[in-house]
Tab-separated table of C-alpha atoms in Angstrom:
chain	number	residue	atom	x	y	z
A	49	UNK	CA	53.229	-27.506	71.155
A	50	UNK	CA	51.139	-24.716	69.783
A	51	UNK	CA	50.367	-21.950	72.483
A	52	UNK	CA	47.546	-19.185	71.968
A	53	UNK	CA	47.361	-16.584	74.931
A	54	UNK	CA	44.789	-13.799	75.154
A	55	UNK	CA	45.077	-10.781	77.080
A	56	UNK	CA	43.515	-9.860	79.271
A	57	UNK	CA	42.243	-12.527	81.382
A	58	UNK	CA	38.724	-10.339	82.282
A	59	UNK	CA	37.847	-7.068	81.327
A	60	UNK	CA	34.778	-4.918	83.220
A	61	UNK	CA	33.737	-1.710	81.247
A	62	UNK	CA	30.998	0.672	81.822
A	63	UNK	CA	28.748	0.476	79.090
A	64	UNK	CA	29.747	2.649	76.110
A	65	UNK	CA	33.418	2.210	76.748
A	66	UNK	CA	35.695	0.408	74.308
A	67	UNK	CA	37.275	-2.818	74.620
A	68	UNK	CA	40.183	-5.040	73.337
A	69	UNK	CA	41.224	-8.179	73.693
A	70	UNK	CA	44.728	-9.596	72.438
A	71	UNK	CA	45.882	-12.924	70.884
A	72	UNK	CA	48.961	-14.164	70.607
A	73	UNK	CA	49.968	-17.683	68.778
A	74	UNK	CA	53.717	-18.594	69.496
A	75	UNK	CA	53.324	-20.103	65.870
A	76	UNK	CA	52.369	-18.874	62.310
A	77	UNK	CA	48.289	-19.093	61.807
A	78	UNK	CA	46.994	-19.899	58.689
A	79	UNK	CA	44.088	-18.191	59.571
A	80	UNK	CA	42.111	-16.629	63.027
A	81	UNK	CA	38.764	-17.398	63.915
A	82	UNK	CA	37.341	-15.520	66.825
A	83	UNK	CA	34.266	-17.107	68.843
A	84	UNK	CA	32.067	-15.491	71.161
A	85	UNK	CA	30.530	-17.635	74.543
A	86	UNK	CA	27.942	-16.311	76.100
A	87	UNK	CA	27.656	-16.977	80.126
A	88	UNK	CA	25.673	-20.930	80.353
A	89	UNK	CA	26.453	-21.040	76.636
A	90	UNK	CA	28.162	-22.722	73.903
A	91	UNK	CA	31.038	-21.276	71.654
A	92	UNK	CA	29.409	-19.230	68.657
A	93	UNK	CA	31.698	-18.650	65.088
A	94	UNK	CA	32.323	-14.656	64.797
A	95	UNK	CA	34.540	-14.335	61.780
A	96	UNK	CA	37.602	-15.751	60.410
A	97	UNK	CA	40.307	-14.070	59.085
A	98	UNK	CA	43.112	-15.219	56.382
A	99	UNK	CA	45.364	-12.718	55.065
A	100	UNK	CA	48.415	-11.093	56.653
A	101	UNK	CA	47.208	-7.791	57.572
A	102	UNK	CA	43.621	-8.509	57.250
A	103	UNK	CA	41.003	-6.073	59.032
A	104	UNK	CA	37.231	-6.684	59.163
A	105	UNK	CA	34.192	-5.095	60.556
A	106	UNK	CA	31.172	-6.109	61.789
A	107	UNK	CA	29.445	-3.250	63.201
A	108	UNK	CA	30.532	-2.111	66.378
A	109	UNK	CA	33.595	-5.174	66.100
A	110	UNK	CA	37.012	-4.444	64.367
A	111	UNK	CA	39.239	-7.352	64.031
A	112	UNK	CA	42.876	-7.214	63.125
A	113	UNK	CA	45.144	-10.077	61.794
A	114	UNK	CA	48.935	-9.386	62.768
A	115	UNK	CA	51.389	-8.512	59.069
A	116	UNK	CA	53.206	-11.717	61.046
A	117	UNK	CA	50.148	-13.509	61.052
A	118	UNK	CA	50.845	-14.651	64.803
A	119	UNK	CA	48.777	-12.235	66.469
A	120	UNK	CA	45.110	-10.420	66.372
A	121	UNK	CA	42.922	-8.358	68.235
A	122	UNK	CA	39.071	-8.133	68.858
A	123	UNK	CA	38.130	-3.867	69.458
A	124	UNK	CA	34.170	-3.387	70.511
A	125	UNK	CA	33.190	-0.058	70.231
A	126	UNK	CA	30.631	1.532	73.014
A	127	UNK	CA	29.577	-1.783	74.328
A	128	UNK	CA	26.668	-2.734	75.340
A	129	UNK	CA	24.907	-5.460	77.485
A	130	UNK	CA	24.551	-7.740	74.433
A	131	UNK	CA	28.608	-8.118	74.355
A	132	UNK	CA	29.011	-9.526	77.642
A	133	UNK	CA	30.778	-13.039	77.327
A	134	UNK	CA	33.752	-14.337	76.490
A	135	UNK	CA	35.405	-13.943	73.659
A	136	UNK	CA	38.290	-17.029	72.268
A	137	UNK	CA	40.806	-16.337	69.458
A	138	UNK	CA	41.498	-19.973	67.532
A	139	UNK	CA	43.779	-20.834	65.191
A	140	UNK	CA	45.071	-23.808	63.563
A	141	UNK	CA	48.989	-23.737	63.384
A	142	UNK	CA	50.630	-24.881	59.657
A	143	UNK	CA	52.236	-28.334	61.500
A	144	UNK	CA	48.747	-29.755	62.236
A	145	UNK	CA	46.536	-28.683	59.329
A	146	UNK	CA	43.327	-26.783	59.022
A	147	UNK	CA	41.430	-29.568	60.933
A	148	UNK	CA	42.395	-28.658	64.577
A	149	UNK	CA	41.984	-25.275	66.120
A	150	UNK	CA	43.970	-24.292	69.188
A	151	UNK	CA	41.969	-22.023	71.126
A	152	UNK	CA	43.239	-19.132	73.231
A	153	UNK	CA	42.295	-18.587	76.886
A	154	UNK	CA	39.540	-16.247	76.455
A	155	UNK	CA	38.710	-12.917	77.424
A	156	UNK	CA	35.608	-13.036	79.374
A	157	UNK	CA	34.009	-9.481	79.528
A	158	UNK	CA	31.513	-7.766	81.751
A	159	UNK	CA	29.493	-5.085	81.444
A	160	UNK	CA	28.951	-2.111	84.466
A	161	UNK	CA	25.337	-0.961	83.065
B	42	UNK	CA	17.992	-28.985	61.004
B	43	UNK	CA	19.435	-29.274	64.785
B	44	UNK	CA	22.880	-28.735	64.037
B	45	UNK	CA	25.209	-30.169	66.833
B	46	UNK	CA	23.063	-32.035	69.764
B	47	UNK	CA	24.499	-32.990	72.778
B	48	UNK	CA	23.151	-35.711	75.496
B	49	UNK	CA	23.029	-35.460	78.278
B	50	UNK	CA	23.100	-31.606	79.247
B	51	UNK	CA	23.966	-32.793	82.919
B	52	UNK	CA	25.184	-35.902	84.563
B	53	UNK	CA	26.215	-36.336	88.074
B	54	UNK	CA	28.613	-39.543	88.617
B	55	UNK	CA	30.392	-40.835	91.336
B	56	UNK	CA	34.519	-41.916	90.934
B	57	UNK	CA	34.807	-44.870	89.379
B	58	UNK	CA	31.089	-44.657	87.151
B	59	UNK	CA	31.417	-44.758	84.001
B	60	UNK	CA	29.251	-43.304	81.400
B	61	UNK	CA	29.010	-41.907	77.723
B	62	UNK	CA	28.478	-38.394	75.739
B	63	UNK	CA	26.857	-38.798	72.703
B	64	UNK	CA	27.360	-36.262	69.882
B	65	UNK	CA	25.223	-36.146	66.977
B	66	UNK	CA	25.462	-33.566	63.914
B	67	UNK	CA	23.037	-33.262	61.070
B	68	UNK	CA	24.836	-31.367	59.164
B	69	UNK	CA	26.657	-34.083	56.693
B	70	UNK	CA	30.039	-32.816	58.700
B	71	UNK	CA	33.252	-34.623	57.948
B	72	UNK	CA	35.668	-33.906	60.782
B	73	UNK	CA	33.999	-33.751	64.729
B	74	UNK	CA	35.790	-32.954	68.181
B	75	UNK	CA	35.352	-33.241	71.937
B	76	UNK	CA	36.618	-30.276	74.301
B	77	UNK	CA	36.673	-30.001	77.722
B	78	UNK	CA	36.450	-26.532	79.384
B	79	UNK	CA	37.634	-25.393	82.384
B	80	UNK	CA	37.805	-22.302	84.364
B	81	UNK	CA	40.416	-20.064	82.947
B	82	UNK	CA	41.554	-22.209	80.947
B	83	UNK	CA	39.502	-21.969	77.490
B	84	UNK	CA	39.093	-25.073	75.346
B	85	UNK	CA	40.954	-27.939	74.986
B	86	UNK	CA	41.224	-30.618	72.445
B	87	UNK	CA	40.051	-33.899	74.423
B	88	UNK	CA	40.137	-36.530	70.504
B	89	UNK	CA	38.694	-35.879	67.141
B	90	UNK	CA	37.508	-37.473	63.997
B	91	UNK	CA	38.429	-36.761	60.684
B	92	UNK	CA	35.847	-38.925	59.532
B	93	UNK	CA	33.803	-42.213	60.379
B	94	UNK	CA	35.617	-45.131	61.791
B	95	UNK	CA	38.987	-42.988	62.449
B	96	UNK	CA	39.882	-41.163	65.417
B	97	UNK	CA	42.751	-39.463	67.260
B	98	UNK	CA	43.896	-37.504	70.475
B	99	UNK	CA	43.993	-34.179	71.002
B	100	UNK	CA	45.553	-32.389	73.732
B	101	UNK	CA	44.063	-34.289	76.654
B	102	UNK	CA	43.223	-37.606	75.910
B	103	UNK	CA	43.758	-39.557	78.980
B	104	UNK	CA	40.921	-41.074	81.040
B	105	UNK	CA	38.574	-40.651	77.451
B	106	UNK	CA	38.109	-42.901	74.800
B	107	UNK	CA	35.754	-42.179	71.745
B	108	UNK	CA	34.384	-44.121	68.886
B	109	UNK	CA	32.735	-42.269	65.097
B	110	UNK	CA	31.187	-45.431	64.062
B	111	UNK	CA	28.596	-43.414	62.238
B	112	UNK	CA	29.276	-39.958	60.493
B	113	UNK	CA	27.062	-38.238	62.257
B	114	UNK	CA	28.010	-39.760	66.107
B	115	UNK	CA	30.767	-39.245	67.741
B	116	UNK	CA	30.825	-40.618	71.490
B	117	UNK	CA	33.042	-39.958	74.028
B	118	UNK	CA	33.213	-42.270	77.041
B	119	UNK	CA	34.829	-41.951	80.636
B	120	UNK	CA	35.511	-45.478	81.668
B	121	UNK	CA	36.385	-44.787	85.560
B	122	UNK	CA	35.559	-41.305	86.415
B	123	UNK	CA	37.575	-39.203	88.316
B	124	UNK	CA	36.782	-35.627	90.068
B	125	UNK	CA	39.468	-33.780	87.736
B	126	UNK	CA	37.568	-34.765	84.671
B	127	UNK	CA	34.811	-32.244	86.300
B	128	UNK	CA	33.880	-30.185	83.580
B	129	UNK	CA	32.027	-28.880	80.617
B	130	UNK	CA	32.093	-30.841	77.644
B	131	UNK	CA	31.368	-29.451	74.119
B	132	UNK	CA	30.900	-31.117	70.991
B	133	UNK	CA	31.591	-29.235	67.463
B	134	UNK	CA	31.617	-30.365	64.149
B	135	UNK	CA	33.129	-28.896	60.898
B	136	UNK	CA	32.489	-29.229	57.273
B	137	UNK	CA	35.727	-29.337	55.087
B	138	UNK	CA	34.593	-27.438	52.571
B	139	UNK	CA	33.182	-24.398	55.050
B	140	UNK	CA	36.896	-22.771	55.922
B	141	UNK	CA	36.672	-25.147	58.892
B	142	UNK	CA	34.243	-23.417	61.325
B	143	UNK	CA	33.194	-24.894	64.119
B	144	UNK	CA	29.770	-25.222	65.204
B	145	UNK	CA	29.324	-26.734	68.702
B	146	UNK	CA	26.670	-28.218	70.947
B	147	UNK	CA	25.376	-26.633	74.165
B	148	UNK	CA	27.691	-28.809	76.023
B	149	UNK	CA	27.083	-31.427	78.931
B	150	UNK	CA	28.018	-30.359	82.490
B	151	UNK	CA	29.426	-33.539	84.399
B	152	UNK	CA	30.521	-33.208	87.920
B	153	UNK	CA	32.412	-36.196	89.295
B	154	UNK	CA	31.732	-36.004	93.347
Protein backbone atom coordinates (compact mmCIF):
# COMPACT_ATOMS: atom_id res chain seq x y z
CA UNK A 1 0.00 0.00 0.00
CA UNK A 2 0.70 3.68 -0.09
CA UNK A 3 3.61 4.71 2.35
CA UNK A 4 4.30 8.50 3.38
CA UNK A 5 7.46 8.93 5.71
CA UNK A 6 8.57 12.25 7.19
CA UNK A 7 11.86 13.05 8.38
CA UNK A 8 12.74 13.72 11.00
CA UNK A 9 10.88 12.06 13.63
CA UNK A 10 11.35 15.36 16.25
CA UNK A 11 13.16 18.33 15.76
CA UNK A 12 14.20 20.88 18.93
CA UNK A 13 15.48 24.37 17.71
CA UNK A 14 16.34 27.40 19.60
CA UNK A 15 14.06 29.96 18.70
CA UNK A 16 15.06 31.88 15.55
CA UNK A 17 16.66 28.88 13.97
CA UNK A 18 15.31 27.31 10.80
CA UNK A 19 13.60 24.16 10.36
CA UNK A 20 12.67 21.41 7.78
CA UNK A 21 10.80 18.66 7.69
CA UNK A 22 10.79 15.99 4.73
CA UNK A 23 8.07 13.87 3.03
CA UNK A 24 8.40 11.17 1.11
CA UNK A 25 5.34 9.15 -0.72
CA UNK A 26 6.63 5.77 -2.25
CA UNK A 27 3.81 6.68 -4.86
CA UNK A 28 2.93 9.59 -7.28
CA UNK A 29 0.68 12.41 -5.30
CA UNK A 30 -1.80 14.13 -7.03
CA UNK A 31 -1.43 16.73 -4.74
CA UNK A 32 0.27 17.52 -0.90
CA UNK A 33 -1.53 18.93 1.82
CA UNK A 34 0.46 19.77 4.87
CA UNK A 35 -1.42 20.01 8.40
CA UNK A 36 -0.23 21.47 11.45
CA UNK A 37 -1.29 19.76 15.23
CA UNK A 38 -0.82 21.63 17.91
CA UNK A 39 0.12 19.69 21.39
CA UNK A 40 -3.84 18.54 23.00
CA UNK A 41 -5.04 19.54 19.53
CA UNK A 42 -6.68 18.54 16.44
CA UNK A 43 -5.10 18.45 12.85
CA UNK A 44 -5.42 22.07 11.22
CA UNK A 45 -5.32 22.41 6.95
CA UNK A 46 -1.98 24.53 6.08
CA UNK A 47 -1.90 24.53 2.32
CA UNK A 48 -2.16 22.20 -0.47
CA UNK A 49 -0.10 21.97 -3.23
CA UNK A 50 -0.79 20.55 -6.97
CA UNK A 51 1.71 21.12 -9.52
CA UNK A 52 5.03 19.37 -10.11
CA UNK A 53 7.46 21.79 -8.90
CA UNK A 54 5.11 23.90 -7.03
CA UNK A 55 6.54 26.37 -4.23
CA UNK A 56 4.37 28.47 -1.89
CA UNK A 57 4.78 30.88 0.89
CA UNK A 58 3.07 31.76 3.71
CA UNK A 59 5.11 34.05 5.66
CA UNK A 60 7.77 32.65 7.53
CA UNK A 61 6.65 28.86 5.74
CA UNK A 62 8.11 27.75 2.30
CA UNK A 63 6.70 24.64 0.94
CA UNK A 64 8.13 22.66 -1.92
CA UNK A 65 6.37 19.98 -4.11
CA UNK A 66 9.06 17.44 -5.57
CA UNK A 67 9.41 17.90 -10.06
CA UNK A 68 8.49 13.90 -9.29
CA UNK A 69 5.66 14.86 -7.38
CA UNK A 70 6.57 12.10 -4.66
CA UNK A 71 8.20 14.23 -2.28
CA UNK A 72 7.91 17.84 -0.36
CA UNK A 73 9.27 19.75 2.28
CA UNK A 74 7.92 22.21 5.01
CA UNK A 75 11.11 25.16 5.74
CA UNK A 76 10.08 27.66 8.86
CA UNK A 77 12.16 30.45 8.97
CA UNK A 78 13.35 31.94 12.61
CA UNK A 79 10.75 30.08 14.51
CA UNK A 80 9.06 31.02 17.09
CA UNK A 81 6.94 29.64 20.04
CA UNK A 82 3.75 29.81 17.93
CA UNK A 83 5.29 26.89 15.54
CA UNK A 84 5.67 24.36 18.07
CA UNK A 85 3.57 21.18 17.03
CA UNK A 86 3.58 18.76 14.72
CA UNK A 87 3.53 19.10 11.43
CA UNK A 88 1.86 15.89 8.84
CA UNK A 89 2.45 15.82 5.06
CA UNK A 90 -0.88 13.98 3.34
CA UNK A 91 -1.44 12.93 0.18
CA UNK A 92 -3.85 10.96 -1.68
CA UNK A 93 -2.06 8.45 -4.11
CA UNK A 94 -3.69 8.26 -8.01
CA UNK A 95 -4.95 4.30 -7.20
CA UNK A 96 -7.40 5.47 -4.48
CA UNK A 97 -8.72 8.84 -5.63
CA UNK A 98 -8.82 12.28 -4.15
CA UNK A 99 -11.14 11.05 -1.31
CA UNK A 100 -8.53 9.39 1.03
CA UNK A 101 -5.42 11.05 2.28
CA UNK A 102 -2.50 9.00 3.55
CA UNK A 103 -0.86 10.89 6.13
CA UNK A 104 2.86 10.88 6.90
CA UNK A 105 4.31 10.28 10.38
CA UNK A 106 4.72 13.73 11.46
CA UNK A 107 7.37 15.89 12.50
CA UNK A 108 6.62 17.06 15.89
CA UNK A 109 8.76 20.22 16.70
CA UNK A 110 9.85 21.98 19.83
CA UNK A 111 10.93 25.09 20.57
CA UNK A 112 14.24 25.96 23.13
CA UNK A 113 12.92 29.68 24.01
CA UNK B 1 -21.46 27.11 12.31
CA UNK B 2 -19.52 24.34 14.56
CA UNK B 3 -17.80 22.68 11.92
CA UNK B 4 -16.76 19.05 12.93
CA UNK B 5 -18.06 18.10 16.69
CA UNK B 6 -16.96 15.27 18.37
CA UNK B 7 -18.66 13.37 21.54
CA UNK B 8 -17.41 12.41 23.85
CA UNK B 9 -13.93 14.28 24.33
CA UNK B 10 -13.02 11.41 26.89
CA UNK B 11 -14.27 8.00 27.73
CA UNK B 12 -12.74 5.55 30.02
CA UNK B 13 -13.96 1.76 29.29
CA UNK B 14 -13.08 -1.38 30.55
CA UNK B 15 -12.20 -4.63 27.91
CA UNK B 16 -15.03 -5.94 26.68
CA UNK B 17 -17.46 -2.36 27.02
CA UNK B 18 -18.64 -1.30 24.28
CA UNK B 19 -19.52 2.15 23.32
CA UNK B 20 -19.98 4.73 20.38
CA UNK B 21 -18.23 8.06 18.83
CA UNK B 22 -20.51 10.21 17.34
CA UNK B 23 -19.38 12.61 14.58
CA UNK B 24 -21.43 15.36 13.46
CA UNK B 25 -20.49 18.07 10.65
CA UNK B 26 -22.50 21.10 9.73
CA UNK B 27 -20.93 21.86 7.01
CA UNK B 28 -23.22 20.05 4.14
CA UNK B 29 -19.86 17.69 3.72
CA UNK B 30 -20.11 14.76 1.37
CA UNK B 31 -17.30 12.36 2.21
CA UNK B 32 -16.38 11.88 6.37
CA UNK B 33 -13.55 9.68 8.08
CA UNK B 34 -12.48 8.20 11.40
CA UNK B 35 -8.61 8.13 12.38
CA UNK B 36 -7.01 6.79 15.11
CA UNK B 37 -3.70 8.33 16.34
CA UNK B 38 -1.05 6.94 18.01
CA UNK B 39 2.26 7.85 19.31
CA UNK B 40 4.68 8.05 16.49
CA UNK B 41 2.71 6.85 14.35
CA UNK B 42 0.58 9.85 12.72
CA UNK B 43 -2.92 9.17 11.43
CA UNK B 44 -4.48 6.34 10.26
CA UNK B 45 -7.49 5.62 8.23
CA UNK B 46 -9.85 3.58 10.74
CA UNK B 47 -13.46 3.61 7.69
CA UNK B 48 -14.94 6.41 5.76
CA UNK B 49 -18.00 7.59 4.00
CA UNK B 50 -18.33 8.82 0.73
CA UNK B 51 -21.70 9.74 1.44
CA UNK B 52 -24.91 8.76 3.55
CA UNK B 53 -25.83 5.17 3.84
CA UNK B 54 -22.31 3.92 2.27
CA UNK B 55 -19.27 3.15 4.03
CA UNK B 56 -15.87 1.47 3.75
CA UNK B 57 -12.51 0.51 5.56
CA UNK B 58 -9.61 2.23 5.70
CA UNK B 59 -6.39 1.09 6.88
CA UNK B 60 -7.42 -0.31 10.25
CA UNK B 61 -10.74 -1.43 10.36
CA UNK B 62 -10.82 -4.28 12.68
CA UNK B 63 -12.51 -4.18 16.10
CA UNK B 64 -14.68 -0.81 14.52
CA UNK B 65 -17.74 -0.73 12.80
CA UNK B 66 -19.46 2.60 11.63
CA UNK B 67 -22.77 3.57 10.24
CA UNK B 68 -23.57 7.42 8.00
CA UNK B 69 -27.21 6.99 8.27
CA UNK B 70 -27.53 10.73 8.16
CA UNK B 71 -25.16 13.11 6.11
CA UNK B 72 -24.12 14.88 8.71
CA UNK B 73 -23.36 11.68 11.38
CA UNK B 74 -21.03 9.44 11.08
CA UNK B 75 -20.60 6.96 14.18
CA UNK B 76 -18.05 4.79 14.91
CA UNK B 77 -18.60 1.98 17.41
CA UNK B 78 -16.18 -0.45 19.37
CA UNK B 79 -18.25 -3.48 20.06
CA UNK B 80 -15.75 -5.32 22.66
CA UNK B 81 -13.03 -3.02 23.59
CA UNK B 82 -9.68 -3.92 23.82
CA UNK B 83 -6.51 -1.97 25.45
CA UNK B 84 -4.73 -1.66 21.87
CA UNK B 85 -7.61 0.33 20.56
CA UNK B 86 -6.23 3.01 23.30
CA UNK B 87 -6.11 6.05 21.49
CA UNK B 88 -7.11 9.35 20.07
CA UNK B 89 -9.81 9.39 17.76
CA UNK B 90 -10.45 12.23 15.22
CA UNK B 91 -13.23 12.87 13.07
CA UNK B 92 -12.82 15.06 9.68
CA UNK B 93 -15.02 15.78 7.05
CA UNK B 94 -14.45 17.04 3.43
CA UNK B 95 -16.45 18.82 0.89
CA UNK B 96 -15.91 17.52 -2.76
CA UNK B 97 -15.93 20.51 -4.27
CA UNK B 98 -13.18 22.23 -1.65
CA UNK B 99 -9.83 20.35 -3.21
CA UNK B 100 -10.64 17.79 -0.51
CA UNK B 101 -9.42 19.43 2.75
CA UNK B 102 -9.97 18.04 5.73
CA UNK B 103 -11.38 19.68 8.62
CA UNK B 104 -11.39 17.56 11.83
CA UNK B 105 -12.90 17.49 15.29
CA UNK B 106 -10.96 17.94 18.54
CA UNK B 107 -10.88 14.27 18.86
CA UNK B 108 -12.08 11.85 21.75
CA UNK B 109 -9.39 10.34 24.02
CA UNK B 110 -10.50 6.66 24.98
CA UNK B 111 -8.33 4.61 27.18
CA UNK B 112 -9.28 0.95 27.40
CA UNK B 113 -7.83 -0.21 31.07
Amino acid sequence: GQQVMQIPQYQHVQEGEDFTTYCNSSTTLSNIQWYKQRPGGHPVFLIQLVKSGEVKKQKRLTFQFGEAKKNSSLHITATQTTDVGTYFCAGPGLLFGNEKLTFGTGTRLTIIP
Amino acid sequence: NAGVTQTPKFRVLKTGQSMTLLCAQDMNHEYMYWYRQDPGMGLRLIHYSVGEGTTAKGEVPDGYNVSRLKKQNFLLGLESAAPSQTSVYFCASISASAKNIQYFGAGTRLSVL
